[in-house]
C-alpha cells in the first residue's frame, strides 16, 4: 500500500525533489541502474520547461552564501519538443511518479505546454512554475493573486491531470496567491521557490551573477519558508508541498507539522545527491516514534 496519495497519485512516501535541483538523467548516466534501486525521492519533479529552447542566463550562475546559495540559472532547457523527444523517454524510466514543471511567458504559452504535456500518459502531475525570479522579463505571474488566478483558469481546461502551482515567497501575501490558485482550480500548491537576492563582485562592486540578481535558497530561508507554508496551509484546503532549506528529517517534520502534506528537498541535494533518501529515512523514524501524519496512511 502506498504511504500516501497526493492529488490521487499514490506515493510511497512524502519526499519529493524541488524542480531543477536534481538532474535524474545525469545521475542515471553516472550511477546506472543503481539509481533506480536507491532513488532518493518518492516522486520526481522535472526541471522547468518552456515552449521554446532556452540557453539560460550568462555565467556566473551561482554564488555561495554562508547558509545556502544564490542561483541565477535562467531556466535553460530544450523546449517543449526537445523535452518530449529526448528527456521524457529517460524520465519515464524512473521508479516513481513523474511531475513535469512548466513555465510560460504568457497564459497562452502556459496553456500550450499544459495541453501537450498533460496528454502524455507517463506524466502523473504538472507543476506550474509561476515563480521563477530569473527570467529577463522580470514577469512573475505568481506574485499577484489575480494574475495567478487568470493563469490557472486559462490552463485548467487543458488537462484533467493534477495541477500543482509553485508559489513565490516574493509576494506580499503568499496565502492570498495560494487561495487564488485554489479558487481557479489548482489541485495543490508547492512553496517556496527562491527569495530574490544579489551578490556583488568584491573586486568591482558590480553584480557577480550573469543575470545580475538571483534566487536565494538553502538553510538561510528555512524559517521564512516554514512561516509561509503554515500561512498557506491555514488558508487552503488543497495539499501543500513544503520546501525551503530542508536538510534533515527533523526539519521535514517541521514542515509537515506546519501543514504540508509532502516536502521537497532542493539545495541539500547539491551538497549530497542522496540527501532525499536520508531525509526520508530520518522522517520515517521520527514519525514512527511520534506517530505523526507523515507515516499514517492518508488521501488528499
Ligand atoms: C532557474 O532556472 O533560474 C531556477 C528556476 C526557478 O527559480 O524556478
PDB file of N, CA and C in Angstrom, residues 241-285:
ATOM      1  N   UNK A 241       2.780  21.322  -0.677  1.00  0.00           N
ATOM      2  CA  UNK A 241       4.101  20.680  -0.718  1.00  0.00           C
ATOM      3  C   UNK A 241       5.089  21.732  -0.209  1.00  0.00           C
ATOM      4  N   UNK A 242       5.730  21.440   0.927  1.00  0.00           N
ATOM      5  CA  UNK A 242       6.569  22.442   1.580  1.00  0.00           C
ATOM      6  C   UNK A 242       8.042  22.244   1.269  1.00  0.00           C
ATOM      7  N   UNK A 243       8.729  23.337   1.044  1.00  0.00           N
ATOM      8  CA  UNK A 243      10.178  23.256   0.803  1.00  0.00           C
ATOM      9  C   UNK A 243      10.819  24.599   1.135  1.00  0.00           C
ATOM     10  N   UNK A 244      12.139  24.546   1.310  1.00  0.00           N
ATOM     11  CA  UNK A 244      12.896  25.753   1.618  1.00  0.00           C
ATOM     12  C   UNK A 244      13.937  25.431   2.676  1.00  0.00           C
ATOM     13  N   UNK A 245      15.094  24.965   2.227  1.00  0.00           N
ATOM     14  CA  UNK A 245      16.210  24.741   3.141  1.00  0.00           C
ATOM     15  C   UNK A 245      16.120  23.495   3.990  1.00  0.00           C
ATOM     16  N   UNK A 246      15.279  22.540   3.618  1.00  0.00           N
ATOM     17  CA  UNK A 246      15.168  21.307   4.415  1.00  0.00           C
ATOM     18  C   UNK A 246      16.430  20.453   4.202  1.00  0.00           C
ATOM     19  N   UNK A 247      17.067  20.076   5.302  1.00  0.00           N
ATOM     20  CA  UNK A 247      18.305  19.291   5.214  1.00  0.00           C
ATOM     21  C   UNK A 247      18.304  18.102   6.160  1.00  0.00           C
ATOM     22  N   UNK A 248      17.195  17.873   6.875  1.00  0.00           N
ATOM     23  CA  UNK A 248      17.139  16.734   7.801  1.00  0.00           C
ATOM     24  C   UNK A 248      15.682  16.291   7.947  1.00  0.00           C
ATOM     25  N   UNK A 249      15.510  15.074   8.479  1.00  0.00           N
ATOM     26  CA  UNK A 249      14.168  14.577   8.729  1.00  0.00           C
ATOM     27  C   UNK A 249      13.441  15.429   9.754  1.00  0.00           C
ATOM     28  N   UNK A 250      14.177  15.914  10.720  1.00  0.00           N
ATOM     29  CA  UNK A 250      13.591  16.770  11.764  1.00  0.00           C
ATOM     30  C   UNK A 250      12.981  18.034  11.130  1.00  0.00           C
ATOM     31  N   UNK A 251      13.754  18.613  10.202  1.00  0.00           N
ATOM     32  CA  UNK A 251      13.263  19.842   9.540  1.00  0.00           C
ATOM     33  C   UNK A 251      12.088  19.523   8.616  1.00  0.00           C
ATOM     34  N   UNK A 252      12.127  18.348   7.959  1.00  0.00           N
ATOM     35  CA  UNK A 252      10.995  17.942   7.119  1.00  0.00           C
ATOM     36  C   UNK A 252       9.744  17.789   7.985  1.00  0.00           C
ATOM     37  N   UNK A 253       9.921  17.200   9.164  1.00  0.00           N
ATOM     38  CA  UNK A 253       8.786  17.016  10.086  1.00  0.00           C
ATOM     39  C   UNK A 253       8.191  18.363  10.497  1.00  0.00           C
ATOM     40  N   UNK A 254       9.050  19.367  10.645  1.00  0.00           N
ATOM     41  CA  UNK A 254       8.536  20.711  10.983  1.00  0.00           C
ATOM     42  C   UNK A 254       7.574  21.199   9.897  1.00  0.00           C
ATOM     43  N   UNK A 255       7.943  20.997   8.641  1.00  0.00           N
ATOM     44  CA  UNK A 255       7.081  21.458   7.544  1.00  0.00           C
ATOM     45  C   UNK A 255       5.751  20.688   7.551  1.00  0.00           C
ATOM     46  N   UNK A 256       5.818  19.397   7.879  1.00  0.00           N
ATOM     47  CA  UNK A 256       4.586  18.601   7.934  1.00  0.00           C
ATOM     48  C   UNK A 256       3.731  19.062   9.123  1.00  0.00           C
ATOM     49  N   UNK A 257       4.391  19.317  10.231  1.00  0.00           N
ATOM     50  CA  UNK A 257       3.654  19.841  11.390  1.00  0.00           C
ATOM     51  C   UNK A 257       3.023  21.204  11.074  1.00  0.00           C
ATOM     52  N   UNK A 258       3.669  21.965  10.193  1.00  0.00           N
ATOM     53  CA  UNK A 258       3.138  23.289   9.818  1.00  0.00           C
ATOM     54  C   UNK A 258       1.980  23.172   8.833  1.00  0.00           C
ATOM     55  N   UNK A 259       1.719  21.948   8.350  1.00  0.00           N
ATOM     56  CA  UNK A 259       0.555  21.764   7.477  1.00  0.00           C
ATOM     57  C   UNK A 259       0.849  21.202   6.103  1.00  0.00           C
ATOM     58  N   UNK A 260       2.131  20.931   5.818  1.00  0.00           N
ATOM     59  CA  UNK A 260       2.456  20.364   4.498  1.00  0.00           C
ATOM     60  C   UNK A 260       2.072  18.885   4.456  1.00  0.00           C
ATOM     61  N   UNK A 261       1.588  18.454   3.298  1.00  0.00           N
ATOM     62  CA  UNK A 261       1.294  17.034   3.082  1.00  0.00           C
ATOM     63  C   UNK A 261       2.554  16.299   2.654  1.00  0.00           C
ATOM     64  N   UNK A 262       3.383  16.974   1.879  1.00  0.00           N
ATOM     65  CA  UNK A 262       4.649  16.400   1.389  1.00  0.00           C
ATOM     66  C   UNK A 262       5.698  17.496   1.463  1.00  0.00           C
ATOM     67  N   UNK A 263       6.958  17.098   1.319  1.00  0.00           N
ATOM     68  CA  UNK A 263       8.053  18.078   1.355  1.00  0.00           C
ATOM     69  C   UNK A 263       8.929  17.877   0.129  1.00  0.00           C
ATOM     70  N   UNK A 264       9.716  18.881  -0.195  1.00  0.00           N
ATOM     71  CA  UNK A 264      10.676  18.737  -1.294  1.00  0.00           C
ATOM     72  C   UNK A 264      12.052  19.188  -0.823  1.00  0.00           C
ATOM     73  N   UNK A 265      13.061  18.469  -1.345  1.00  0.00           N
ATOM     74  CA  UNK A 265      14.454  18.755  -0.997  1.00  0.00           C
ATOM     75  C   UNK A 265      15.097  19.436  -2.196  1.00  0.00           C
ATOM     76  N   UNK A 266      15.776  20.549  -1.962  1.00  0.00           N
ATOM     77  CA  UNK A 266      16.367  21.291  -3.063  1.00  0.00           C
ATOM     78  C   UNK A 266      17.865  21.439  -2.909  1.00  0.00           C
ATOM     79  N   UNK A 267      18.288  22.528  -2.284  1.00  0.00           N
ATOM     80  CA  UNK A 267      19.712  22.864  -2.192  1.00  0.00           C
ATOM     81  C   UNK A 267      20.530  21.753  -1.541  1.00  0.00           C
ATOM     82  N   UNK A 268      19.969  21.053  -0.576  1.00  0.00           N
ATOM     83  CA  UNK A 268      20.711  19.989   0.109  1.00  0.00           C
ATOM     84  C   UNK A 268      21.143  18.890  -0.874  1.00  0.00           C
ATOM     85  N   UNK A 269      20.394  18.689  -1.952  1.00  0.00           N
ATOM     86  CA  UNK A 269      20.774  17.655  -2.922  1.00  0.00           C
ATOM     87  C   UNK A 269      22.028  18.037  -3.714  1.00  0.00           C
ATOM     88  N   UNK A 270      22.346  19.341  -3.779  1.00  0.00           N
ATOM     89  CA  UNK A 270      23.601  19.740  -4.453  1.00  0.00           C
ATOM     90  C   UNK A 270      24.791  19.316  -3.603  1.00  0.00           C
ATOM     91  N   UNK A 271      24.603  19.378  -2.278  1.00  0.00           N
ATOM     92  CA  UNK A 271      25.689  19.005  -1.356  1.00  0.00           C
ATOM     93  C   UNK A 271      25.813  17.488  -1.277  1.00  0.00           C
ATOM     94  N   UNK A 272      24.660  16.811  -1.290  1.00  0.00           N
ATOM     95  CA  UNK A 272      24.627  15.360  -1.142  1.00  0.00           C
ATOM     96  C   UNK A 272      23.487  14.828  -2.019  1.00  0.00           C
ATOM     97  N   UNK A 273      23.800  14.270  -3.189  1.00  0.00           N
ATOM     98  CA  UNK A 273      22.736  13.829  -4.099  1.00  0.00           C
ATOM     99  C   UNK A 273      21.822  12.759  -3.494  1.00  0.00           C
ATOM    100  N   UNK A 274      22.290  12.069  -2.449  1.00  0.00           N
ATOM    101  CA  UNK A 274      21.451  11.040  -1.810  1.00  0.00           C
ATOM    102  C   UNK A 274      20.656  11.606  -0.626  1.00  0.00           C
ATOM    103  N   UNK A 275      20.661  12.920  -0.465  1.00  0.00           N
ATOM    104  CA  UNK A 275      20.030  13.531   0.714  1.00  0.00           C
ATOM    105  C   UNK A 275      18.551  13.154   0.843  1.00  0.00           C
ATOM    106  N   UNK A 276      17.853  13.078  -0.269  1.00  0.00           N
ATOM    107  CA  UNK A 276      16.419  12.773  -0.210  1.00  0.00           C
ATOM    108  C   UNK A 276      16.147  11.470   0.503  1.00  0.00           C
ATOM    109  N   UNK A 277      16.981  10.498   0.195  1.00  0.00           N
ATOM    110  CA  UNK A 277      16.808   9.169   0.804  1.00  0.00           C
ATOM    111  C   UNK A 277      17.078   9.207   2.311  1.00  0.00           C
ATOM    112  N   UNK A 278      18.152   9.909   2.678  1.00  0.00           N
ATOM    113  CA  UNK A 278      18.483  10.028   4.108  1.00  0.00           C
ATOM    114  C   UNK A 278      17.373  10.770   4.861  1.00  0.00           C
ATOM    115  N   UNK A 279      16.897  11.851   4.271  1.00  0.00           N
ATOM    116  CA  UNK A 279      15.880  12.665   4.947  1.00  0.00           C
ATOM    117  C   UNK A 279      14.580  11.859   5.082  1.00  0.00           C
ATOM    118  N   UNK A 280      14.235  11.078   4.040  1.00  0.00           N
ATOM    119  CA  UNK A 280      13.019  10.240   4.103  1.00  0.00           C
ATOM    120  C   UNK A 280      13.145   9.217   5.231  1.00  0.00           C
ATOM    121  N   UNK A 281      14.336   8.624   5.373  1.00  0.00           N
ATOM    122  CA  UNK A 281      14.539   7.618   6.429  1.00  0.00           C
ATOM    123  C   UNK A 281      14.460   8.273   7.810  1.00  0.00           C
ATOM    124  N   UNK A 282      15.088   9.444   7.941  1.00  0.00           N
ATOM    125  CA  UNK A 282      15.043  10.157   9.236  1.00  0.00           C
ATOM    126  C   UNK A 282      13.602  10.546   9.579  1.00  0.00           C
ATOM    127  N   UNK A 283      12.870  10.981   8.571  1.00  0.00           N
ATOM    128  CA  UNK A 283      11.482  11.392   8.781  1.00  0.00           C
ATOM    129  C   UNK A 283      10.618  10.203   9.192  1.00  0.00           C
ATOM    130  N   UNK A 284      10.851   9.068   8.533  1.00  0.00           N
ATOM    131  CA  UNK A 284      10.065   7.870   8.865  1.00  0.00           C
ATOM    132  C   UNK A 284      10.351   7.433  10.304  1.00  0.00           C
ATOM    133  N   UNK A 285      11.629   7.466  10.725  1.00  0.00           N
ATOM    134  CA  UNK A 285      11.982   7.097  12.104  1.00  0.00           C
ATOM    135  C   UNK A 285      11.303   8.021  13.099  1.00  0.00           C
TER     136      UNK A 285
END
